[in-house]
GROMACS .gro file of C-alpha atoms in nm:
model
  270
    1MET     CA    1  -1.834   2.541  -1.218
    2ILE     CA    2  -1.673   2.275  -1.288
    3ARG     CA    3  -1.306   2.199  -1.173
    4ASN     CA    4  -0.999   2.132  -1.352
    5VAL     CA    5  -0.749   1.846  -1.258
    6LEU     CA    6  -0.401   1.761  -1.403
    7SER     CA    7  -0.309   1.425  -1.373
    8ILE     CA    8   0.129   1.361  -1.421
    9ALA     CA    9   0.113   0.952  -1.412
   10GLY     CA   10   0.237   0.722  -1.642
   11SER     CA   11   0.024   0.472  -1.908
   12ASP     CA   12  -0.184   0.172  -1.810
   13PRO     CA   13  -0.258   0.037  -2.175
   14SER     CA   14  -0.529  -0.219  -1.972
   15GLY     CA   15  -0.673   0.101  -1.830
   16GLY     CA   16  -0.689  -0.070  -1.483
   17ALA     CA   17  -0.418   0.208  -1.332
   18GLY     CA   18  -0.224   0.498  -1.423
   19ILE     CA   19  -0.341   0.799  -1.636
   20GLN     CA   20  -0.625   0.595  -1.754
   21ALA     CA   21  -0.756   0.501  -1.405
   22ASP     CA   22  -0.756   0.909  -1.282
   23LEU     CA   23  -0.931   1.054  -1.562
   24LYS     CA   24  -1.223   0.743  -1.493
   25ALA     CA   25  -1.184   0.861  -1.173
   26LEU     CA   26  -1.219   1.240  -1.156
   27SER     CA   27  -1.472   1.203  -1.448
   28ALA     CA   28  -1.664   0.986  -1.209
   29ARG     CA   29  -1.616   1.259  -0.929
   30GLY     CA   30  -1.785   1.523  -1.145
   31VAL     CA   31  -1.419   1.751  -1.230
   32TYR     CA   32  -1.283   1.775  -1.554
   33GLY     CA   33  -0.968   1.587  -1.629
   34MET     CA   34  -0.628   1.661  -1.766
   35ALA     CA   35  -0.313   1.444  -1.812
   36ALA     CA   36   0.038   1.505  -1.871
   37LEU     CA   37   0.212   1.168  -1.959
   38THR     CA   38   0.547   1.037  -1.773
   39ALA     CA   39   0.595   0.721  -1.910
   40LEU     CA   40   0.431   0.436  -2.139
   41THR     CA   41   0.435   0.088  -1.983
   42ALA     CA   42   0.340  -0.259  -2.115
   43GLN     CA   43   0.129  -0.440  -1.858
   44ASN     CA   44  -0.199  -0.577  -1.787
   45THR     CA   45  -0.402  -0.737  -1.510
   46GLN     CA   46  -0.088  -1.011  -1.427
   47GLY     CA   47   0.202  -0.773  -1.446
   48VAL     CA   48   0.418  -0.483  -1.579
   49SER     CA   49   0.662  -0.633  -1.863
   50GLY     CA   50   0.805  -0.300  -1.990
   51VAL     CA   51   0.809   0.072  -1.901
   52HIS     CA   52   0.929   0.308  -2.147
   53PRO     CA   53   1.011   0.690  -2.007
   54VAL     CA   54   0.872   1.020  -2.206
   55PRO     CA   55   1.234   1.230  -2.196
   56PRO     CA   56   1.194   1.469  -1.930
   57HIS     CA   57   1.205   1.805  -2.143
   58PHE     CA   58   0.837   1.659  -2.306
   59VAL     CA   59   0.664   1.587  -1.980
   60ALA     CA   60   0.770   1.924  -1.875
   61ASP     CA   61   0.643   2.080  -2.253
   62GLN     CA   62   0.313   1.895  -2.125
   63ILE     CA   63   0.290   2.051  -1.833
   64ASN     CA   64   0.356   2.394  -1.928
   65ALA     CA   65   0.100   2.388  -2.200
   66ILE     CA   66  -0.173   2.282  -1.976
   67PHE     CA   67  -0.049   2.559  -1.732
   68ALA     CA   68  -0.016   2.829  -1.995
   69ASP     CA   69  -0.380   2.757  -2.128
   70ILE     CA   70  -0.631   2.630  -1.859
   71ARG     CA   71  -0.704   2.712  -1.490
   72VAL     CA   72  -0.565   2.387  -1.305
   73ASP     CA   73  -0.794   2.360  -0.970
   74ALA     CA   74  -0.553   2.076  -0.820
   75VAL     CA   75  -0.274   1.800  -0.948
   76LYS     CA   76  -0.228   1.441  -0.895
   77ILE     CA   77   0.106   1.297  -0.923
   78GLY     CA   78   0.160   0.922  -0.981
   79MET     CA   79   0.442   0.767  -1.151
   80ILE     CA   80   0.729   0.965  -1.207
   81ALA     CA   81   0.949   0.716  -1.335
   82ASN     CA   82   1.302   0.860  -1.263
   83ALA     CA   83   1.502   1.186  -1.109
   84ALA     CA   84   1.493   1.367  -1.398
   85ILE     CA   85   1.127   1.356  -1.477
   86ALA     CA   86   1.101   1.394  -1.111
   87ASN     CA   87   1.322   1.741  -1.140
   88ALA     CA   88   1.129   1.854  -1.432
   89VAL     CA   89   0.811   1.880  -1.248
   90ALA     CA   90   0.928   1.969  -0.924
   91ASP     CA   91   0.999   2.260  -1.120
   92ILE     CA   92   0.709   2.333  -1.265
   93LEU     CA   93   0.488   2.328  -0.946
   94ALA     CA   94   0.712   2.525  -0.777
   95ARG     CA   95   0.628   2.831  -0.968
   96HIS     CA   96   0.283   2.698  -0.898
   97ARG     CA   97   0.205   2.670  -0.541
   98ASP     CA   98  -0.127   2.784  -0.513
   99VAL     CA   99  -0.207   2.492  -0.658
  100PRO     CA  100  -0.293   2.177  -0.432
  101VAL     CA  101  -0.103   1.866  -0.493
  102VAL     CA  102  -0.201   1.517  -0.432
  103LEU     CA  103   0.100   1.286  -0.439
  104ASP     CA  104   0.086   0.956  -0.482
  105PRO     CA  105   0.429   0.795  -0.465
  106VAL     CA  106   0.430   0.495  -0.707
  107MET     CA  107   0.705   0.293  -0.700
  108ILE     CA  108   0.597  -0.069  -0.686
  109ALA     CA  109   0.315  -0.246  -0.922
  110LYS     CA  110   0.063  -0.494  -0.772
  111GLY     CA  111   0.285  -0.721  -0.938
  112GLY     CA  112   0.611  -0.651  -0.804
  113ALA     CA  113   0.787  -0.439  -1.115
  114ALA     CA  114   1.013  -0.181  -1.004
  115LEU     CA  115   0.823   0.149  -1.113
  116LEU     CA  116   1.048   0.403  -0.965
  117ALA     CA  117   1.426   0.439  -1.031
  118ALA     CA  118   1.624   0.425  -0.683
  119ASP     CA  119   1.788   0.760  -0.782
  120ALA     CA  120   1.452   0.928  -0.799
  121VAL     CA  121   1.382   0.847  -0.440
  122ASP     CA  122   1.596   1.102  -0.307
  123VAL     CA  123   1.442   1.379  -0.576
  124LEU     CA  124   1.110   1.281  -0.512
  125THR     CA  125   1.191   1.313  -0.092
  126THR     CA  126   1.353   1.592  -0.113
  127ARG     CA  127   1.173   1.793  -0.376
  128LEU     CA  128   0.830   1.668  -0.457
  129LEU     CA  129   0.699   1.629  -0.091
  130PRO     CA  130   0.760   1.939   0.016
  131LEU     CA  131   0.560   2.067  -0.280
  132ALA     CA  132   0.217   1.796  -0.152
  133THR     CA  133  -0.051   1.943   0.011
  134VAL     CA  134  -0.078   1.529   0.078
  135ILE     CA  135   0.119   1.224  -0.002
  136THR     CA  136  -0.068   0.915  -0.009
  137PRO     CA  137   0.186   0.631   0.019
  138ASN     CA  138   0.078   0.244   0.095
  139LEU     CA  139   0.276   0.024   0.380
  140PRO     CA  140   0.552  -0.047   0.145
  141GLU     CA  141   0.608   0.292   0.001
  142ALA     CA  142   0.590   0.462   0.308
  143ALA     CA  143   0.868   0.238   0.474
  144ALA     CA  144   1.089   0.253   0.099
  145LEU     CA  145   1.053   0.649   0.168
  146LEU     CA  146   1.171   0.673   0.513
  147HIS     CA  147   1.403   0.336   0.461
  148ASP     CA  148   1.255   0.121   0.712
  149ALA     CA  149   1.075  -0.201   0.761
  150GLU     CA  150   0.718  -0.180   0.689
  151ALA     CA  151   0.470  -0.128   0.917
  152LYS     CA  152   0.283  -0.402   1.095
  153ASN     CA  153   0.030  -0.236   1.297
  154ARG     CA  154  -0.192   0.094   1.352
  155GLU     CA  155   0.112   0.216   1.571
  156ASP     CA  156   0.361   0.141   1.344
  157MET     CA  157   0.150   0.333   1.064
  158ALA     CA  158   0.084   0.654   1.269
  159ARG     CA  159   0.447   0.661   1.347
  160GLN     CA  160   0.558   0.651   0.951
  161ALA     CA  161   0.292   0.915   0.906
  162ARG     CA  162   0.455   1.148   1.132
  163ALA     CA  163   0.795   1.078   1.003
  164LEU     CA  164   0.706   1.132   0.677
  165ALA     CA  165   0.466   1.444   0.763
  166ALA     CA  166   0.846   1.585   0.921
  167LEU     CA  167   0.976   1.575   0.535
  168GLY     CA  168   0.792   1.865   0.454
  169PRO     CA  169   0.450   1.788   0.305
  170SER     CA  170   0.135   1.927   0.450
  171ALA     CA  171  -0.061   1.600   0.534
  172VAL     CA  172  -0.011   1.227   0.457
  173LEU     CA  173  -0.240   0.967   0.405
  174VAL     CA  174  -0.098   0.635   0.503
  175LYS     CA  175  -0.265   0.403   0.400
  176GLY     CA  176  -0.317   0.037   0.535
  177GLY     CA  177  -0.458  -0.176   0.258
  178HIS     CA  178  -0.165  -0.427   0.295
  179LEU     CA  179  -0.210  -0.517   0.687
  180GLU     CA  180  -0.293  -0.879   0.767
  181GLY     CA  181  -0.682  -0.884   0.866
  182ASP     CA  182  -1.034  -0.773   0.829
  183GLU     CA  183  -1.002  -0.411   0.825
  184SER     CA  184  -0.817  -0.177   0.619
  185PRO     CA  185  -0.701   0.123   0.767
  186ASP     CA  186  -0.580   0.464   0.648
  187ALA     CA  187  -0.351   0.736   0.871
  188LEU     CA  188  -0.415   1.070   0.801
  189ALA     CA  189  -0.137   1.295   0.979
  190SER     CA  190  -0.076   1.661   0.946
  191GLY     CA  191   0.150   1.754   1.227
  192ASP     CA  192   0.158   1.536   1.518
  193HIS     CA  193  -0.222   1.466   1.479
  194VAL     CA  194  -0.345   1.119   1.333
  195THR     CA  195  -0.707   1.067   1.216
  196TRP     CA  196  -0.819   0.737   1.149
  197PHE     CA  197  -1.053   0.629   0.862
  198GLU     CA  198  -1.168   0.301   0.895
  199ALA     CA  199  -1.304  -0.009   0.628
  200GLU     CA  200  -1.342  -0.330   0.606
  201ARG     CA  201  -1.132  -0.519   0.367
  202LEU     CA  202  -1.316  -0.641   0.092
  203PRO     CA  203  -1.280  -1.038  -0.009
  204THR     CA  204  -1.216  -0.979  -0.417
  205LYS     CA  205  -0.875  -0.993  -0.590
  206ASN     CA  206  -0.944  -0.707  -0.863
  207THR     CA  207  -0.773  -0.407  -0.641
  208HIS     CA  208  -0.568  -0.297  -0.956
  209GLY     CA  209  -0.509   0.041  -0.967
  210THR     CA  210  -0.683   0.130  -0.630
  211GLY     CA  211  -0.397   0.372  -0.512
  212CYS     CA  212  -0.408   0.581  -0.862
  213THR     CA  213  -0.804   0.582  -0.793
  214LEU     CA  214  -0.800   0.702  -0.449
  215SER     CA  215  -0.556   0.972  -0.508
  216SER     CA  216  -0.744   1.085  -0.766
  217ALA     CA  217  -1.058   1.114  -0.598
  218ILE     CA  218  -0.920   1.290  -0.318
  219ALA     CA  219  -0.735   1.563  -0.578
  220ALA     CA  220  -1.114   1.586  -0.709
  221GLU     CA  221  -1.237   1.630  -0.389
  222ILE     CA  222  -0.965   1.923  -0.232
  223ALA     CA  223  -1.055   2.072  -0.617
  224LYS     CA  224  -1.422   2.113  -0.559
  225GLY     CA  225  -1.337   2.269  -0.198
  226LEU     CA  226  -1.328   2.051   0.055
  227PRO     CA  227  -1.127   2.026   0.328
  228LEU     CA  228  -0.869   1.751   0.308
  229ALA     CA  229  -1.017   1.515   0.559
  230GLU     CA  230  -1.332   1.557   0.438
  231ALA     CA  231  -1.221   1.484   0.093
  232VAL     CA  232  -1.016   1.147   0.213
  233ALA     CA  233  -1.330   1.043   0.391
  234SER     CA  234  -1.544   1.071   0.022
  235ALA     CA  235  -1.253   0.949  -0.169
  236LYS     CA  236  -1.239   0.616   0.056
  237ALA     CA  237  -1.569   0.573   0.067
  238TYR     CA  238  -1.629   0.638  -0.311
  239LEU     CA  239  -1.306   0.379  -0.368
  240ALA     CA  240  -1.490   0.091  -0.108
  241ALA     CA  241  -1.776   0.151  -0.379
  242ALA     CA  242  -1.573   0.070  -0.662
  243VAL     CA  243  -1.400  -0.197  -0.552
  244ALA     CA  244  -1.744  -0.366  -0.401
  245ALA     CA  245  -1.871  -0.348  -0.740
  246ALA     CA  246  -1.556  -0.481  -0.944
  247GLY     CA  247  -1.711  -0.774  -1.008
  248GLN     CA  248  -1.928  -0.587  -1.268
  249LEU     CA  249  -1.616  -0.621  -1.466
  250SER     CA  250  -1.463  -0.905  -1.634
  251ILE     CA  251  -1.138  -0.720  -1.737
  252GLY     CA  252  -0.843  -1.038  -1.738
  253SER     CA  253  -0.746  -1.317  -1.519
  254GLY     CA  254  -0.531  -1.168  -1.288
  255HIS     CA  255  -0.566  -0.867  -1.083
  256GLY     CA  256  -0.875  -0.682  -1.208
  257PRO     CA  257  -0.946  -0.286  -1.229
  258VAL     CA  258  -1.216  -0.145  -0.944
  259GLN     CA  259  -1.564  -0.016  -1.095
  260HIS     CA  260  -1.499   0.339  -1.162
  261PHE     CA  261  -1.827   0.435  -1.306
  262HIS     CA  262  -2.063   0.186  -1.031
  263ALA     CA  263  -2.239   0.461  -0.938
  264LEU     CA  264  -2.305   0.570  -1.317
  265TRP     CA  265  -2.334   0.265  -1.550
  266ALA     CA  266  -2.641   0.018  -1.565
  267THR     CA  267  -2.581  -0.310  -1.508
  268ASN     CA  268  -2.839  -0.561  -1.598
  269LYS     CA  269  -3.074  -0.708  -1.311
  270GLU     CA  270  -3.224  -1.049  -1.357
   0.00000   0.00000   0.00000
């Protein structure tokens, strides 16, 4: 049976991040992707120039329409935009506690633009985190959620992962892509236990949408029935291959997207 995954996130017209990246990753991982939009953005590979939030009641209408008619095997949450939307999403998901939730706390775009209003951080922390099967913050996002300094090493990452787990999610995956050095490790905390997922840092600027892609791939694997640690390992391997193949694409002059369909699209060979 093909599994169904709902992404609740913002739109990226350049196709590299947000809902567009989510649907590509979900499709590439073999599940049926659905989407409820929380915001429209004006952005490209060079940055975000505008954000237009969807009215909270209409965000709720989209999600309710899906749950009223379609089996949802997992939910991925990305850009929430503001407190009112965060509350609307939390109200609905609290009625569907049997559905796994992967929460990617999208707060800052790669170019530095704020994608989450300051008043939404508390709502995200107190209402959405406790509903999550796993949250997937990068180092700046983990620090912002904890009002702490950004992690500089593995010890900091493990400590912050445990601290975030204490706020209510079943598990926390702190992503180490912002660490200095040749490695890009991720720390998965469930309670006091931390599991490490290792990866080499790939020399490329084409990393637009990596967080969206990873969280969506995790949601796909959970929907298909994989235990969380196996879902993370599978999703991380998929993302690494997508980043490695990003050079197959020619998209913009800034941070280009990853190649979501690296395993499916034939490329010209000399």
